[in-house]
Short mmCIF file of C-alpha atoms in Angstrom, two decimals:
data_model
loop_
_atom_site.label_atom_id
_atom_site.label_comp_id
_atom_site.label_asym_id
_atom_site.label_seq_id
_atom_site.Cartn_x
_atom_site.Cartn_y
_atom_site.Cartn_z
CA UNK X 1 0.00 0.00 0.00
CA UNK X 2 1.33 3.30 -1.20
CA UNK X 3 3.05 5.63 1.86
CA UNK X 4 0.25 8.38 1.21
CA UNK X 5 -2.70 5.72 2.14
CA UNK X 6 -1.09 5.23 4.73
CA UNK X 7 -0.59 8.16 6.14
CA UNK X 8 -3.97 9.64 5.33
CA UNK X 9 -5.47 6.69 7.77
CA UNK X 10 -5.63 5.40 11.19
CA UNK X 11 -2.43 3.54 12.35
CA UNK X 12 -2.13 0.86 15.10
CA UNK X 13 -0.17 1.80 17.62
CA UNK X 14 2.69 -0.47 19.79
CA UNK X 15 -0.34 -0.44 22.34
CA UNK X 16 -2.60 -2.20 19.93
CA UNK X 17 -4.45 0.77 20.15
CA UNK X 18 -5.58 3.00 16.77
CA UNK X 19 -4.42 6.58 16.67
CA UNK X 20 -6.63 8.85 14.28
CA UNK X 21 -5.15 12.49 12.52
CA UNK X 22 -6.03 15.33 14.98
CA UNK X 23 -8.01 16.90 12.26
CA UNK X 24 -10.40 14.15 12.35
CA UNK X 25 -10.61 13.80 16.20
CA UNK X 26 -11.59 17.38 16.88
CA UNK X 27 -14.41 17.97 14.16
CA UNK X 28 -17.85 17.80 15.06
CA UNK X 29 -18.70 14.44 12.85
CA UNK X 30 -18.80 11.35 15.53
CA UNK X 31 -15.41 9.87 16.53
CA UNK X 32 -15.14 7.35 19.18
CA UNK X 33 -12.63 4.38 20.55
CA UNK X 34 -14.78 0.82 21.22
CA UNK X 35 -12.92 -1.74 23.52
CA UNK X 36 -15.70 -4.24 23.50
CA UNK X 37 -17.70 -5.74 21.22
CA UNK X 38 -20.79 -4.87 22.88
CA UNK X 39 -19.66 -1.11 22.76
CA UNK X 40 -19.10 -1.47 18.67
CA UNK X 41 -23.13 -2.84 18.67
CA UNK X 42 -23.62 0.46 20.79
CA UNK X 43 -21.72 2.61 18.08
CA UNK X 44 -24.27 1.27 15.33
CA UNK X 45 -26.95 1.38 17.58
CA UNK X 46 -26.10 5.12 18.02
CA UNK X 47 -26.70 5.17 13.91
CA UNK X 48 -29.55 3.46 13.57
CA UNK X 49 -28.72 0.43 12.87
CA UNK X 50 -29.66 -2.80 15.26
CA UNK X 51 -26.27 -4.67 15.24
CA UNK X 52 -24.47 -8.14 17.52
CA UNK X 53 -20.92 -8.07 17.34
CA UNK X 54 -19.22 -10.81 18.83
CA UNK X 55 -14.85 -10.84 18.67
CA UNK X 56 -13.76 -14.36 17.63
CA UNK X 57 -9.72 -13.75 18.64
CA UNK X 58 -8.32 -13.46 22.09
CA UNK X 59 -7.47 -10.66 23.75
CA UNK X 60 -7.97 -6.94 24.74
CA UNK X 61 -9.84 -5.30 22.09
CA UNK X 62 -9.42 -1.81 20.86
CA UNK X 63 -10.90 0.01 17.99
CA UNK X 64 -12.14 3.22 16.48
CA UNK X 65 -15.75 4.30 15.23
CA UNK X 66 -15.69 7.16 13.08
CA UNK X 67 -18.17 8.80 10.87
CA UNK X 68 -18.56 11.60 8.25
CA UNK X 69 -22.23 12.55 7.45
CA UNK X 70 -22.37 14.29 4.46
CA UNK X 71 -26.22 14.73 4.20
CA UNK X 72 -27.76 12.20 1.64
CA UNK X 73 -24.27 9.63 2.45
CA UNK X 74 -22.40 8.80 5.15
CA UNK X 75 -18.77 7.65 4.96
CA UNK X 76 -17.93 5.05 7.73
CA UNK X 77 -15.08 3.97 8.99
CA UNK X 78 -13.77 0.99 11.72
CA UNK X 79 -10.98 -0.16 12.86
CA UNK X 80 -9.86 -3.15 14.74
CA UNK X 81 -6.71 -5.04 16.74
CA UNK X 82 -8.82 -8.36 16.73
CA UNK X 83 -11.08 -10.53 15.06
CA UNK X 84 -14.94 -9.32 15.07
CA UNK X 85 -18.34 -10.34 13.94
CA UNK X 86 -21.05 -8.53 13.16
CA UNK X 87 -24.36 -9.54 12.33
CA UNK X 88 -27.70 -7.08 11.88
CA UNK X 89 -30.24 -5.39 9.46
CA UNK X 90 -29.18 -3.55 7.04
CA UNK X 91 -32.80 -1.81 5.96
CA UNK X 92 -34.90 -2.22 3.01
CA UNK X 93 -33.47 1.19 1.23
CA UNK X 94 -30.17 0.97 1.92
CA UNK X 95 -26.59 0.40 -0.66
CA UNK X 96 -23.25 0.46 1.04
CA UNK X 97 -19.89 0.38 -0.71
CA UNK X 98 -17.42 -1.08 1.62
CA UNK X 99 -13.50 -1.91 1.25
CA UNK X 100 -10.53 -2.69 3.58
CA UNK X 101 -8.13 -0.38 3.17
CA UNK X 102 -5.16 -2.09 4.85
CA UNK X 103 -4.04 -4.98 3.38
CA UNK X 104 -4.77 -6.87 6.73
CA UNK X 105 -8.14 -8.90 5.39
CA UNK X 106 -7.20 -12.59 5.63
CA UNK X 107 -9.93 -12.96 7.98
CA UNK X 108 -12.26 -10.61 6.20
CA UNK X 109 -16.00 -12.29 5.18
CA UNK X 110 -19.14 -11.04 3.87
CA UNK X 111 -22.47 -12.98 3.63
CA UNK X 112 -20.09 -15.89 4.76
CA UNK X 113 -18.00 -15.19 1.39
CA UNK X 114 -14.01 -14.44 1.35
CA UNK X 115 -13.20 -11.32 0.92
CA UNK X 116 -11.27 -10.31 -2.14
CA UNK X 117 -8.56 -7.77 -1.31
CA UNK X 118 -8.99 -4.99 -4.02
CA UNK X 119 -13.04 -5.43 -4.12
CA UNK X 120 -16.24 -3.27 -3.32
CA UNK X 121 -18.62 -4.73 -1.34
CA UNK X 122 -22.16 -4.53 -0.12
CA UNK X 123 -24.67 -2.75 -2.73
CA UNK X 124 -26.86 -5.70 -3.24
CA UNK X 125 -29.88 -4.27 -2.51
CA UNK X 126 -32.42 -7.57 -1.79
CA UNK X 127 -30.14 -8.09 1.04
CA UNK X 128 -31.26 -6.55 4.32
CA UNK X 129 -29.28 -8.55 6.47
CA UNK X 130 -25.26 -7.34 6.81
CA UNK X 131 -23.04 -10.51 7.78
CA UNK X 132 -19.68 -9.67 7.77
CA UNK X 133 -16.25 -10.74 9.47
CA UNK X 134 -13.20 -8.21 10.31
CA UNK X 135 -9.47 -9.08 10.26
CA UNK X 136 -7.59 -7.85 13.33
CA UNK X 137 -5.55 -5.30 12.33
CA UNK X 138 -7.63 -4.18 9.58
CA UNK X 139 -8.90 -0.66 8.97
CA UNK X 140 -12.31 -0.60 6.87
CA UNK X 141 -14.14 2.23 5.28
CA UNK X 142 -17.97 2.12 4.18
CA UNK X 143 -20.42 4.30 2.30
CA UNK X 144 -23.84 4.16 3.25
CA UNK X 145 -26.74 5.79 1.53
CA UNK X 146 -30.28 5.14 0.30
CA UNK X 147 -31.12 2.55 -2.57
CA UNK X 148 -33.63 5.76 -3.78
CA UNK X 149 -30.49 7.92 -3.59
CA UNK X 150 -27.99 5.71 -5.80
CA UNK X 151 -30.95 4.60 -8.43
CA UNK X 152 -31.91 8.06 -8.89
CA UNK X 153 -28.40 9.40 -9.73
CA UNK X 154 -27.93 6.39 -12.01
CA UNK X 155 -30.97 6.86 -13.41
CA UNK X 156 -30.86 11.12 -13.86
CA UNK X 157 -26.87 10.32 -15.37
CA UNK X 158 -28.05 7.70 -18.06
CA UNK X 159 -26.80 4.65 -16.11
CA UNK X 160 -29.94 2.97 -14.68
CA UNK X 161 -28.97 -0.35 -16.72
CA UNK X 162 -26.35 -1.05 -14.04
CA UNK X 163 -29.17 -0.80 -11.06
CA UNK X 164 -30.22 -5.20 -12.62
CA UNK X 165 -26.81 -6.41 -12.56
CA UNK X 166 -26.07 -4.61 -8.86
CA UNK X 167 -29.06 -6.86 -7.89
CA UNK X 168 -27.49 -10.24 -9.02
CA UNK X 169 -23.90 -9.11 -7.25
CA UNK X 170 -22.49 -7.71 -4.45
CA UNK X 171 -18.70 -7.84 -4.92
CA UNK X 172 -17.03 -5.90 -7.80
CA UNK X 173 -13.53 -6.40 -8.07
CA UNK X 174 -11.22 -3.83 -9.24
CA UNK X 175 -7.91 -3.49 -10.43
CA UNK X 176 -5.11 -2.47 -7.66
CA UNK X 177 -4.89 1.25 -8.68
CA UNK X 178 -8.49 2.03 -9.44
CA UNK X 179 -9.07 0.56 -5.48
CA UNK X 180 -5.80 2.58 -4.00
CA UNK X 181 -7.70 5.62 -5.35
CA UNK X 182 -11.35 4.63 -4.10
CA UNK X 183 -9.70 4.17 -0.41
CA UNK X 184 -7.41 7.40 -1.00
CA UNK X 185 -10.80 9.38 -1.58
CA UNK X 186 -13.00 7.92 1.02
CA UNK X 187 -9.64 8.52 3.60
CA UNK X 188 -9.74 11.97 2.72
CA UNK X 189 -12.99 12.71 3.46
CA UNK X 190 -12.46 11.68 6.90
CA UNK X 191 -9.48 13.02 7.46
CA UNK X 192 -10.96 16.63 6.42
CA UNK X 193 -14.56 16.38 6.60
CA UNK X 194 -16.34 19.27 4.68
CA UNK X 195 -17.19 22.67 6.32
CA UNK X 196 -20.53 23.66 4.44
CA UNK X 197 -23.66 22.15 3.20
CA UNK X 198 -21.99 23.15 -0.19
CA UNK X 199 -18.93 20.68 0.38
CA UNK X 200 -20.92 18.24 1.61
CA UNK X 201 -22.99 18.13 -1.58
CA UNK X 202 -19.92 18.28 -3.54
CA UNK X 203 -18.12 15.19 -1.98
CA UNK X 204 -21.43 13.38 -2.34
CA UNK X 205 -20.97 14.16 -5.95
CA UNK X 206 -17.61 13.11 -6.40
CA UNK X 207 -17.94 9.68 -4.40
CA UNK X 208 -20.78 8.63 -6.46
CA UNK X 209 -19.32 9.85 -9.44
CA UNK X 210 -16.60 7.68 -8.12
CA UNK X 211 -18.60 4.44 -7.86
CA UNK X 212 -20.07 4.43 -10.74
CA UNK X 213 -16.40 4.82 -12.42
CA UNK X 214 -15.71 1.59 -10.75
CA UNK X 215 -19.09 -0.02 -12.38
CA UNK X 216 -18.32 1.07 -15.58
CA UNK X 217 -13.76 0.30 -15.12
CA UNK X 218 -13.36 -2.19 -18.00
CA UNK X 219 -11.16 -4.05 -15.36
CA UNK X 220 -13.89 -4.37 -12.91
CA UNK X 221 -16.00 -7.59 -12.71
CA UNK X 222 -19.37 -8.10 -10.82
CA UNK X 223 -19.12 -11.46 -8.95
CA UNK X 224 -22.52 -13.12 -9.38
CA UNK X 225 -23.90 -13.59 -5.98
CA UNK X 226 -25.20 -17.04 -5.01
CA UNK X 227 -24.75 -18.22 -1.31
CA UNK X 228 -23.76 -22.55 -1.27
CA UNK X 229 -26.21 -24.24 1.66
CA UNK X 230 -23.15 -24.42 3.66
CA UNK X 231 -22.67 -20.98 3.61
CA UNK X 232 -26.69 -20.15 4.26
CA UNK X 233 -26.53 -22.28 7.25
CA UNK X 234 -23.54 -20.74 9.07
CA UNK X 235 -25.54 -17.83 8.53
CA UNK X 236 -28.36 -19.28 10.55
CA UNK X 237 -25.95 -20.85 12.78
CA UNK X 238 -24.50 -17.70 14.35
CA UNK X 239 -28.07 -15.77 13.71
CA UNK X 240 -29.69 -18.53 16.17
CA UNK X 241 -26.42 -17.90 18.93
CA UNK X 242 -27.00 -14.37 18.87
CA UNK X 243 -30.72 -15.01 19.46
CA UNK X 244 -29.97 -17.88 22.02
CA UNK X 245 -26.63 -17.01 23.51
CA UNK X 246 -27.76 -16.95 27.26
CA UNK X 247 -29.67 -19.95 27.36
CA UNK X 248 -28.60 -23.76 27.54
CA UNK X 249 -29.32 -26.32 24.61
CA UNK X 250 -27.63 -29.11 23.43
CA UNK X 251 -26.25 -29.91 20.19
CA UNK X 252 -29.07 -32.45 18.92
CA UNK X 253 -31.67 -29.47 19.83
CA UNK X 254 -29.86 -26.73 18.08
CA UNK X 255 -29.97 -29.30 15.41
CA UNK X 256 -33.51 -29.51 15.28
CA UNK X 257 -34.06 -26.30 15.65
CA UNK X 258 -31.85 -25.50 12.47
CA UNK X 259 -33.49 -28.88 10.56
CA UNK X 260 -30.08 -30.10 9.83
CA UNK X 261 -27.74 -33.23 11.63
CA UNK X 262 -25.16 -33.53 13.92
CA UNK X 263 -22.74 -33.96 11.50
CA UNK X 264 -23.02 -31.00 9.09
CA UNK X 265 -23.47 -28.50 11.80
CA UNK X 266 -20.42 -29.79 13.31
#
């Protein structure tokens, strides 16, 4: 990853603890340090959004929340020192374009999928549920804004034929440079978030313009989206232990509840 990425973004510190610029710590747009999972549900809570997040690596855990509300799109950023999962609703009306920006996503999943390391993820629009996975030691940025909001500016810019494909997909890979300079945008934003309802509008502007670059790259590629069984019942799997987490059952009533055997589930 190029020096100036780097430097435009969080770092992890020898404390395993994420340092953010100055600029972006003292602006009024929400900035705050989670050292629990339960306190990273809180931060989404905070936005809305009904989230369980649940850290799969051992540990103390410390990580930042920040976010940049630009009106009509909010840019989103988190960062962790261990493994976390996070499982929620994502809304009827909602497309989010969401990257790792640090190299560090071995451990990265969406919908139960591996995550490709220079790849957009998230604007499937029939999905309402978000399941994803976070590397430790990963820094990731999403953009959230309204399915009404996206379709409109693809439709009032001539490029509502890419709104069908979106809905078959939610990974677009990219070439390395085209994603360097999606993440180099997006870190900029939060490093100097705008001033005026004018900027605000502007950067909207530009990051959408932005995305839809990426749709139309000749070196992008939609990945058709198709979850295996497998993959639809860890889904259910982990949906049922958030839902069940403080009670007692044993592994041949989890199984029935889940209509599957001992043997897959294990």
């Amino acid at each position: 990853m190029a020096n100036h990425l780097h430097s435009s973004l969080p770092q992890l510190s020898h404390q395993g603890c994420f340092q953010l610029p100055e600029r972006l710590t003292t602006c009024p747009n929400w900035d705050t340090s989670f050292f629990s999972a339960c306190e990273l549900a809180q931060c989404f809570a905070k936005i809305g959004k009904a989230f369980t997040a649940v850290q799969l690596s051992p540990g103390p855990l410390a990580g930042r929340f920040s976010m940049v509300h630009l009106g009509s799109l909010s840019v989103l950023m988190i960062s962790t020192n261990q493994v976390l999962l996070l499982n929620g609703d994502k809304g009827k009306n909602c497309v989010c374009f969401c990257l790792e920006v640090s190299g560090n996503n071995a451990d990265h999943r969406v919908q139960c999928q591996t995550f490709q390391p220079h790849a957009l993820y998230g604007f499937n629009q029939n999905l309402q549920e978000s399941h994803f996975q976070l590397s430790a030691g990963s820094i990731s940025i999403l953009t959230v804004t309204t399915a009404d909001h996206f379709n409109a500016f693809l439709t009032r810019t001539g490029h509502d034929y890419l709104i069908d494909p979106m809905l078959t997909s939610n990974c677009l890979n990219l070439d390395e440079a085209t994603h360097l300079n999606m993440a180099n945008q997006l870190s900029q934003v939060l490093r100097h978030p705008p001033n005026s309802q004018r900027e605000c509008r502007q950067r909207t502007q530009e990051l959408l313009t932005s995305f839809l670059a990426c749709l139309q790259n000749p070196a992008g590629k939609l990945e058709p989206f198709d979850l295996t069984s497998r993959q639809q019942l860890v889904q259910e799997f982990v949906r049922w232990g958030f839902n069940n987490g403080n009670s007692s059952h044993t592994l041949d009533e989890i199984c029935q509840q889940l209509y599957t055997s001992r043997r897959t589930l294990i």
